[in-house]
Amino acid sequence: MWKENNRKKVYEKANISLYQIDYTNPNGTQTKRHLLDLDCDAVLIIPKRSLKEYILCHQYRNNVEKRYIEFPNGGVNKGEASLEAARRELIEETSLDADLTKIGEFLPLGSIVDTKVHVYEATNLREPTENFSQDEYESIQIQTYTEDQLNTLIKKGDIFDAYTLSALTLYKNYVTNKKI
């Protein structure tokens, strides 16, 4: 069994902390690991217009200097439930509200980051009764894709982010198990 011997914060700014953790592994060897604490979980929403039509966002990401095609997603604020965050993010990024069903969760970089991503299916899309605006650093356009178009975009490498690819895997498993 792994044993944590010491945890030291080596960096902190805003809601980001980096820890160095000293462990003893099951063989008795001392080792050091780093953990990035982002101080929040995230949500990703898979909006469905119909049985095989999905809404995705086009958004330029400055940190990698690329345009992403991704499902709506974002952070869970302090004190906010993941369902509330999913609804808020869906409205912010698509100007749509929906019935939301949690289909799973995943750790995108579990060995170094503690953020968990909660994945929701959004059905019965409709106009929202409340308004949220996009964050000041966002410029998002939405587009509807069929399942075949999504698969083509993935094969071509146009959809490449871990959140969207992981969520699609969860979703396909969810749909398969729902039919059983």
mmCIF file of C-alpha atoms in Angstrom, residues 6-65:
data_model
loop_
_atom_site.group_PDB
_atom_site.id
_atom_site.type_symbol
_atom_site.label_atom_id
_atom_site.label_comp_id
_atom_site.label_asym_id
_atom_site.label_seq_id
_atom_site.Cartn_x
_atom_site.Cartn_y
_atom_site.Cartn_z
ATOM 1 C CA ASN A 6 4.581 14.538 3.564
ATOM 2 C CA ARG A 7 2.639 17.050 1.451
ATOM 3 C CA LYS A 8 4.161 20.468 0.769
ATOM 4 C CA LYS A 9 2.614 23.304 -1.226
ATOM 5 C CA VAL A 10 5.306 24.508 -3.638
ATOM 6 C CA TYR A 11 3.201 26.989 -5.647
ATOM 7 C CA GLU A 12 -0.063 28.873 -5.206
ATOM 8 C CA LYS A 13 -1.832 31.501 -7.282
ATOM 9 C CA ALA A 14 -5.565 32.269 -7.326
ATOM 10 C CA ASN A 15 -7.316 28.892 -7.239
ATOM 11 C CA ILE A 16 -4.295 26.855 -8.404
ATOM 12 C CA SER A 17 -1.942 25.031 -6.037
ATOM 13 C CA LEU A 18 0.916 22.682 -6.801
ATOM 14 C CA TYR A 19 1.913 20.151 -4.156
ATOM 15 C CA GLN A 20 4.990 17.974 -3.828
ATOM 16 C CA ILE A 21 4.033 14.746 -2.103
ATOM 17 C CA ASP A 22 6.537 12.333 -0.577
ATOM 18 C CA TYR A 23 5.373 8.707 -0.641
ATOM 19 C CA THR A 24 6.570 5.305 0.367
ATOM 20 C CA ASN A 25 5.480 2.856 -2.314
ATOM 21 C CA PRO A 26 4.412 -0.758 -1.592
ATOM 22 C CA ASN A 27 8.031 -1.944 -2.044
ATOM 23 C CA GLY A 28 9.235 0.443 0.675
ATOM 24 C CA THR A 29 10.903 2.845 -1.789
ATOM 25 C CA GLN A 30 10.652 6.591 -1.129
ATOM 26 C CA THR A 31 9.329 8.581 -4.079
ATOM 27 C CA LYS A 32 8.119 12.094 -4.869
ATOM 28 C CA ARG A 33 5.074 13.037 -6.954
ATOM 29 C CA HIS A 34 3.430 16.324 -7.823
ATOM 30 C CA LEU A 35 -0.279 17.112 -7.705
ATOM 31 C CA LEU A 36 -1.952 20.092 -9.338
ATOM 32 C CA ASP A 37 -4.987 21.208 -7.334
ATOM 33 C CA LEU A 38 -7.353 23.381 -9.396
ATOM 34 C CA ASP A 39 -9.774 23.760 -6.477
ATOM 35 C CA CYS A 40 -12.835 22.794 -8.525
ATOM 36 C CA ASP A 41 -14.421 20.038 -10.539
ATOM 37 C CA ALA A 42 -15.697 20.463 -14.088
ATOM 38 C CA VAL A 43 -18.797 19.580 -16.082
ATOM 39 C CA LEU A 44 -19.261 18.562 -19.685
ATOM 40 C CA ILE A 45 -22.650 18.478 -21.372
ATOM 41 C CA ILE A 46 -23.625 16.403 -24.426
ATOM 42 C CA PRO A 47 -26.554 18.298 -25.972
ATOM 43 C CA LYS A 48 -28.742 16.183 -28.271
ATOM 44 C CA ARG A 49 -31.042 17.801 -30.841
ATOM 45 C CA SER A 50 -32.366 14.411 -31.908
ATOM 46 C CA LEU A 51 -31.434 10.759 -31.566
ATOM 47 C CA LYS A 52 -28.229 11.169 -33.588
ATOM 48 C CA GLU A 53 -27.613 14.927 -33.706
ATOM 49 C CA TYR A 54 -25.281 16.687 -31.263
ATOM 50 C CA ILE A 55 -24.510 20.334 -30.586
ATOM 51 C CA LEU A 56 -20.839 21.197 -30.231
ATOM 52 C CA CYS A 57 -19.020 24.455 -29.591
ATOM 53 C CA HIS A 58 -16.304 26.001 -31.740
ATOM 54 C CA GLN A 59 -13.921 27.916 -29.530
ATOM 55 C CA TYR A 60 -10.381 29.228 -29.922
ATOM 56 C CA ARG A 61 -8.132 28.152 -27.055
ATOM 57 C CA ASN A 62 -5.264 30.607 -26.556
ATOM 58 C CA ASN A 63 -3.113 28.274 -24.478
ATOM 59 C CA VAL A 64 -2.666 25.857 -27.420
ATOM 60 C CA GLU A 65 -3.382 28.390 -30.198
#
